[in-house]
C-alpha positions as MATLAB code, in Angstrom:
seq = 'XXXXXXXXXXXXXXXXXXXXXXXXXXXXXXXXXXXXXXXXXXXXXXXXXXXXXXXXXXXXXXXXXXXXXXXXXXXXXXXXXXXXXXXXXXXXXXXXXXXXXXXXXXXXXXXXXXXXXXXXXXXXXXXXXXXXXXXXXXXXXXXXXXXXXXXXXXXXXXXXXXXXXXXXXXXXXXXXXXXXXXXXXXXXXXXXXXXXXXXXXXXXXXXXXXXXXXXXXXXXXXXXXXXXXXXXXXXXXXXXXXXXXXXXXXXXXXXXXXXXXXXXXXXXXXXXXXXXXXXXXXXXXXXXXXXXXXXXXXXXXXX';
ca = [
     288.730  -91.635   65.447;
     287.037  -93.726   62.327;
     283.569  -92.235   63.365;
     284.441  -88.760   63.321;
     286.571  -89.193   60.194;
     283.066  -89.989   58.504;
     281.445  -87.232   60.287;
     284.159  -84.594   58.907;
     284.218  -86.700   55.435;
     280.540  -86.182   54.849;
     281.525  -82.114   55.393;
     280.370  -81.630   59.183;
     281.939  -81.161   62.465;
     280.277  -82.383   65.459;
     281.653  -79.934   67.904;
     280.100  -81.890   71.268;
     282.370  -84.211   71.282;
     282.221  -86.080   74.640;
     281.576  -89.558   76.419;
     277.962  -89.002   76.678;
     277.648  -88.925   72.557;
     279.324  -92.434   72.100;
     276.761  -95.574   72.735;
     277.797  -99.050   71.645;
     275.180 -101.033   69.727;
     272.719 -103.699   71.451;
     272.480 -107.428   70.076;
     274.670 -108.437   67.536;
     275.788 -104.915   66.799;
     277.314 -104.793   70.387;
     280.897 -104.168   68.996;
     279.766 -101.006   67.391;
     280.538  -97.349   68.149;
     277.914  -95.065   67.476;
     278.074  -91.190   67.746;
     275.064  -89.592   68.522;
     273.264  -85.712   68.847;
     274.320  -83.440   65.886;
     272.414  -80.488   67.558;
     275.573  -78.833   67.503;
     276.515  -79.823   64.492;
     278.299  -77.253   61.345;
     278.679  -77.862   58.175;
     282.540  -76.438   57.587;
     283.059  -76.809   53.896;
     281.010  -76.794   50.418;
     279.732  -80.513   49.864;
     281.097  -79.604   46.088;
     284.178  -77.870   45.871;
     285.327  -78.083   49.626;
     285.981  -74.612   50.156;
     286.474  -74.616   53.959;
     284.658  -71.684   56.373;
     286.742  -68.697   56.697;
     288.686  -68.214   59.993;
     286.656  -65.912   62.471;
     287.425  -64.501   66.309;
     285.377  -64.017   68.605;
     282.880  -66.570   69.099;
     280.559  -67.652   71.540;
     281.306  -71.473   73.110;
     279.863  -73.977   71.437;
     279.999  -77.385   73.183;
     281.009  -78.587   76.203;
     283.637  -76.560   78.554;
     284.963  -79.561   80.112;
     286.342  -81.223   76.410;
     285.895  -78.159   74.664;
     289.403  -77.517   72.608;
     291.362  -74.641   73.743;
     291.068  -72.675   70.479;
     287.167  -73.220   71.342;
     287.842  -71.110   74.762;
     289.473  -68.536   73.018;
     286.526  -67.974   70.776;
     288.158  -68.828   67.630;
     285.715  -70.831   64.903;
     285.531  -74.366   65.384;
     287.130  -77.106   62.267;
     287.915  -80.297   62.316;
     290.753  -80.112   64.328;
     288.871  -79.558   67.475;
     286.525  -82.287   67.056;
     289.894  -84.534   67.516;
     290.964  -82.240   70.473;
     288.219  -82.635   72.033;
     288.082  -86.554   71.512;
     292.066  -86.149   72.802;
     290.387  -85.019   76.756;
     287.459  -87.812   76.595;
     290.293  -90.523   76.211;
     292.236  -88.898   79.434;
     289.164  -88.658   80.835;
     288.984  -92.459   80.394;
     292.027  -93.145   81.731;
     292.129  -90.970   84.525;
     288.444  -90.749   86.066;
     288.437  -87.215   85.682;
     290.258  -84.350   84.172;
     292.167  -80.941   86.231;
     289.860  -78.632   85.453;
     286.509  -80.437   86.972;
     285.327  -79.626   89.957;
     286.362  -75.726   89.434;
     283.615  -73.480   91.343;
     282.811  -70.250   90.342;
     279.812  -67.510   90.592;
     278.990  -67.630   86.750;
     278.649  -69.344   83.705;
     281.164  -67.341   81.836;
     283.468  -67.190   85.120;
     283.614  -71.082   85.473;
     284.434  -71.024   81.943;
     286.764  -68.797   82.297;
     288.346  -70.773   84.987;
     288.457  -74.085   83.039;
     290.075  -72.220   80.299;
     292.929  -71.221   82.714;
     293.539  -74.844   84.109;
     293.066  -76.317   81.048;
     295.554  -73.839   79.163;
     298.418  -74.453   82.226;
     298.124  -78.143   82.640;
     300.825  -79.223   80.308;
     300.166  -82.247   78.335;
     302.857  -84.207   79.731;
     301.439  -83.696   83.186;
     298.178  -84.177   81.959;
     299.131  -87.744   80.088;
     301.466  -88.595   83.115;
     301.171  -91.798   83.710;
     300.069  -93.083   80.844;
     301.399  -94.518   77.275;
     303.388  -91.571   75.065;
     300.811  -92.470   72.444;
     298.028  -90.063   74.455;
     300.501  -86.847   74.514;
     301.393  -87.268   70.803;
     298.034  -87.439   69.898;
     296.837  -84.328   71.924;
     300.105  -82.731   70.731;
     299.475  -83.194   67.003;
     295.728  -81.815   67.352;
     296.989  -78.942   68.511;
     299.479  -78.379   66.218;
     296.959  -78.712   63.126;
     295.869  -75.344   61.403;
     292.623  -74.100   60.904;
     291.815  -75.700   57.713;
     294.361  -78.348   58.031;
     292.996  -81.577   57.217;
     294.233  -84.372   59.886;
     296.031  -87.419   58.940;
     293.068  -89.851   60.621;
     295.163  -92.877   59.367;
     298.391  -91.991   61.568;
     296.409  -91.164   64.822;
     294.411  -94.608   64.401;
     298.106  -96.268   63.748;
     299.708  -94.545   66.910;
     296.690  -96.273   69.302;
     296.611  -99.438   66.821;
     300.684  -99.686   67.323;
     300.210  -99.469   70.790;
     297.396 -102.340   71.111;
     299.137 -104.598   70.068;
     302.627 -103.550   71.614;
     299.845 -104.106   74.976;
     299.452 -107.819   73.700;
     295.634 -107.218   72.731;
     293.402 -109.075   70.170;
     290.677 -107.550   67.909;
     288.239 -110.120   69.981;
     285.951 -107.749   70.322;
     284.698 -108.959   74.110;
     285.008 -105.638   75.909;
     285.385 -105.177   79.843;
     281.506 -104.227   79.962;
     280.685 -108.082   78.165;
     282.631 -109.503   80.535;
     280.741 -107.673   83.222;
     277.379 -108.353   81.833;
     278.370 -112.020   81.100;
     280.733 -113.024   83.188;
     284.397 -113.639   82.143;
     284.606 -115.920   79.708;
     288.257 -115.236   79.198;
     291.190 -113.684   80.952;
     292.391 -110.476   79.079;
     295.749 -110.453   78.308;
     297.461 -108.323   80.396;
     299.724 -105.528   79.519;
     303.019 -104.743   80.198;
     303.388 -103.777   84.203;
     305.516 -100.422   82.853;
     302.204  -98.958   80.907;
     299.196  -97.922   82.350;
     296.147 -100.801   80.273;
     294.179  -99.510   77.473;
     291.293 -101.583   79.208;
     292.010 -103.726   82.366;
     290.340 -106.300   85.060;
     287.096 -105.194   86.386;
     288.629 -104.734   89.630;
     290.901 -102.429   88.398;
     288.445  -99.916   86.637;
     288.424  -96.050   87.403;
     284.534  -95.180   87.091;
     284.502  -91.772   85.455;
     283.276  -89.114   87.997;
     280.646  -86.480   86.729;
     279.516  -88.109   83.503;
     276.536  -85.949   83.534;
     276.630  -82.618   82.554;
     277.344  -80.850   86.094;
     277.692  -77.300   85.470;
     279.454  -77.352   82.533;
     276.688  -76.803   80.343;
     276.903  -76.872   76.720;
     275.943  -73.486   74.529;
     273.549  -74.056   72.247;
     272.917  -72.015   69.016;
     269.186  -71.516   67.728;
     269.739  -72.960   64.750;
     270.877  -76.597   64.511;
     271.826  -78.766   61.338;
     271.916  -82.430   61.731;
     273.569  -85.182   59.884;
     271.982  -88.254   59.218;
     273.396  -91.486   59.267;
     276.643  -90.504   60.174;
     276.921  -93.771   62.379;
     276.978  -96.604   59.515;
     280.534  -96.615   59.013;
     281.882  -99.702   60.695;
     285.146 -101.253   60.805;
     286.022 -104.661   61.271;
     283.177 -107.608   61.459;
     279.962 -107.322   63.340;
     280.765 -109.935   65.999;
     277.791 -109.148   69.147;
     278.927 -110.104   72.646;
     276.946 -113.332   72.444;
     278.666 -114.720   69.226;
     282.299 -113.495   71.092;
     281.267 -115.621   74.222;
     280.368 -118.777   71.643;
     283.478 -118.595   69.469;
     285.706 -118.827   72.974;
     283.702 -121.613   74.258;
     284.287 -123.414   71.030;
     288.189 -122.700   71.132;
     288.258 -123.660   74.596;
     286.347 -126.774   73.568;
     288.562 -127.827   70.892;
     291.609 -126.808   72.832;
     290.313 -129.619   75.881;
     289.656 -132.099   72.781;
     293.603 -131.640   71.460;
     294.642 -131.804   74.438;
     293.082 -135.254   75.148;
     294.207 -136.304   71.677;
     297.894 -135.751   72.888;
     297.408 -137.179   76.083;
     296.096 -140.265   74.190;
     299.059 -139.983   71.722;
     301.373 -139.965   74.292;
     300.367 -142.772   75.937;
     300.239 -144.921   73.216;
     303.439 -143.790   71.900;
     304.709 -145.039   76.305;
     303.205 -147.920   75.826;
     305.496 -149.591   72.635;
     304.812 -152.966   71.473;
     302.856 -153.768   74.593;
     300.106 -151.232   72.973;
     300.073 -152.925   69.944;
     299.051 -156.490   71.139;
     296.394 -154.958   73.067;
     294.737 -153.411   70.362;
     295.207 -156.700   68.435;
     293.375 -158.609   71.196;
     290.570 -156.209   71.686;
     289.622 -156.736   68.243;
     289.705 -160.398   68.562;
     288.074 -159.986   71.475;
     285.304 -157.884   69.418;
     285.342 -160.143   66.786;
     284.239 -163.113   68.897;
     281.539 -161.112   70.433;
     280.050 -160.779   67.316;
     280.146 -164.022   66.174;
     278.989 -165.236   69.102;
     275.699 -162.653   69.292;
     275.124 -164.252   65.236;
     274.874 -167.766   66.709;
     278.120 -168.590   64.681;
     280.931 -169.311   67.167;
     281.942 -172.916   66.998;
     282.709 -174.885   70.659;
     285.571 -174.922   71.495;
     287.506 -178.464   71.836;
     289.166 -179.606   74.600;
];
């Protein structure tokens, strides 16, 4: 949601929105999102004054059918709102594996398109978010809702997901299900509530998307293409690679082990009273005559 906020705040619209255009960064920029081919890209309103595109009817698809928003099938002009639309089916698409509407066949381009548009405009929301936490349905709800040059409220959508993080019992850790993969589980993930479906879960319990490549459902392309540059250095939250997650829970475990010797130790020399007490005294006699002994020093002893 925060990277195509920046996208629409630097006056562009994406308009491919889909899982194949979001890479995370390598190395110590692991925990970074990064939104990528502008080919379709369209600038929607003057850099200076903001004056938005006019509304126009009859367009060509632009995208890609299979997130493409439904205003986008009806061949009304993309805004902003679709970008977010269209984000709204790659996050089902998350949770579910797949959406209704893959998988359609069909003799054409146009008539598979066609068809998509059908499932996708009959498959409720509800029955398309079944299953899952309320916050999904609200959010596809209120990008549908949105007019034409309406501009979205970016800070309530990231609140209703944010909200429901940490109702989950998540951490801003930033060690993601793929880290653990890759470096084996350093840590458990808290695990959510048995009543709502995980924002991420166990390894074991991952759907693998089906169809990530582009099947059938090829995106149109226009001749012309603007690009934006740089529209992936907004970041939120510290830089914090896998590598330095891993480290930073070895050291907490560490120090957890250490405290938990230290009240082990307390508590048995809180058990063992008085008693305790003399021993340490004698040990350090006992030290003390070590030493002097070692420096040549200790007298003999009478009898």
């Amino acid at each position: 949601i925060s990277r195509t906020d920046y996208i629409h705040s630097r006056n562009f619209i994406h308009r491919d929105i889909k899982p194949d255009n979001f890479l995370m960064g390598l190395g110590k920029k692991g925990n970074l999102v990064y939104i990528i081919d502008f080919g379709l890209a369209k600038k929607y309103r003057d850099g200076r004054t903001h004056k938005h595109i006019p509304y126009r009817e009859n367009k060509n698809l632009t995208g890609t059918a299979r997130y493409a928003s439904i205003n986008t099938h009806l061949g009304i002009e993309q805004s902003r709102r679709d970008d977010l639309e269209s984000l709204g089916y790659v996050l089902m698409y998350f949770n579910r594996g797949s959406l209704p509407w893959q998988g359609l066949k069909a003799a054409t381009k146009r008539q598979k398109y066609e068809r998509i548009s059908e499932k996708k405009m009959s498959t409720p929301v509800e029955e398309l978010c079944k299953g899952y936490p309320v916050e999904f349905a609200s959010y596809l709800r209120y990008c549908r809702d949105l007019r034409f040059e309406e501009r979205p409220d970016y800070s309530h959508l990231r609140q209703l997901f944010r909200t429901l993080f940490h109702g989950q019992g998540f951490t801003y850790d930033y060690v993601f299900d793929w880290n653990m993969l890759k470096f084996g589980n350093a840590r458990q993930p808290t695990l959510p509530s048995a009543q709502q479906a995980p924002m991420h879960s166990q390894p074991s319990n991952v759907a693998l998307p089906s169809g990530t490549n582009n099947d059938q459902e090829h995106r149109s392309r226009p001749y012309t293409r603007q690009c934006l540059p740089n529209a992936s250095v907004a970041t939120v939250g510290p830089t914090l690679g896998p590598n330095a997650s891993l480290r930073a829970i070895r050291q907490k475990r560490e120090m957890e082990t250490r405290g938990d010797q230290d009240n082990q130790d307390k508590s048995d020399l809180q058990a063992s009273g008085a008693g305790g007490q003399e021993r340490r005294v004698s040990m350090r006699l006992h030290r003390r005559d070590t030493l002097l002994a070692a420096a040549g020093e200790m007298q003999p002893k009478s009898k």
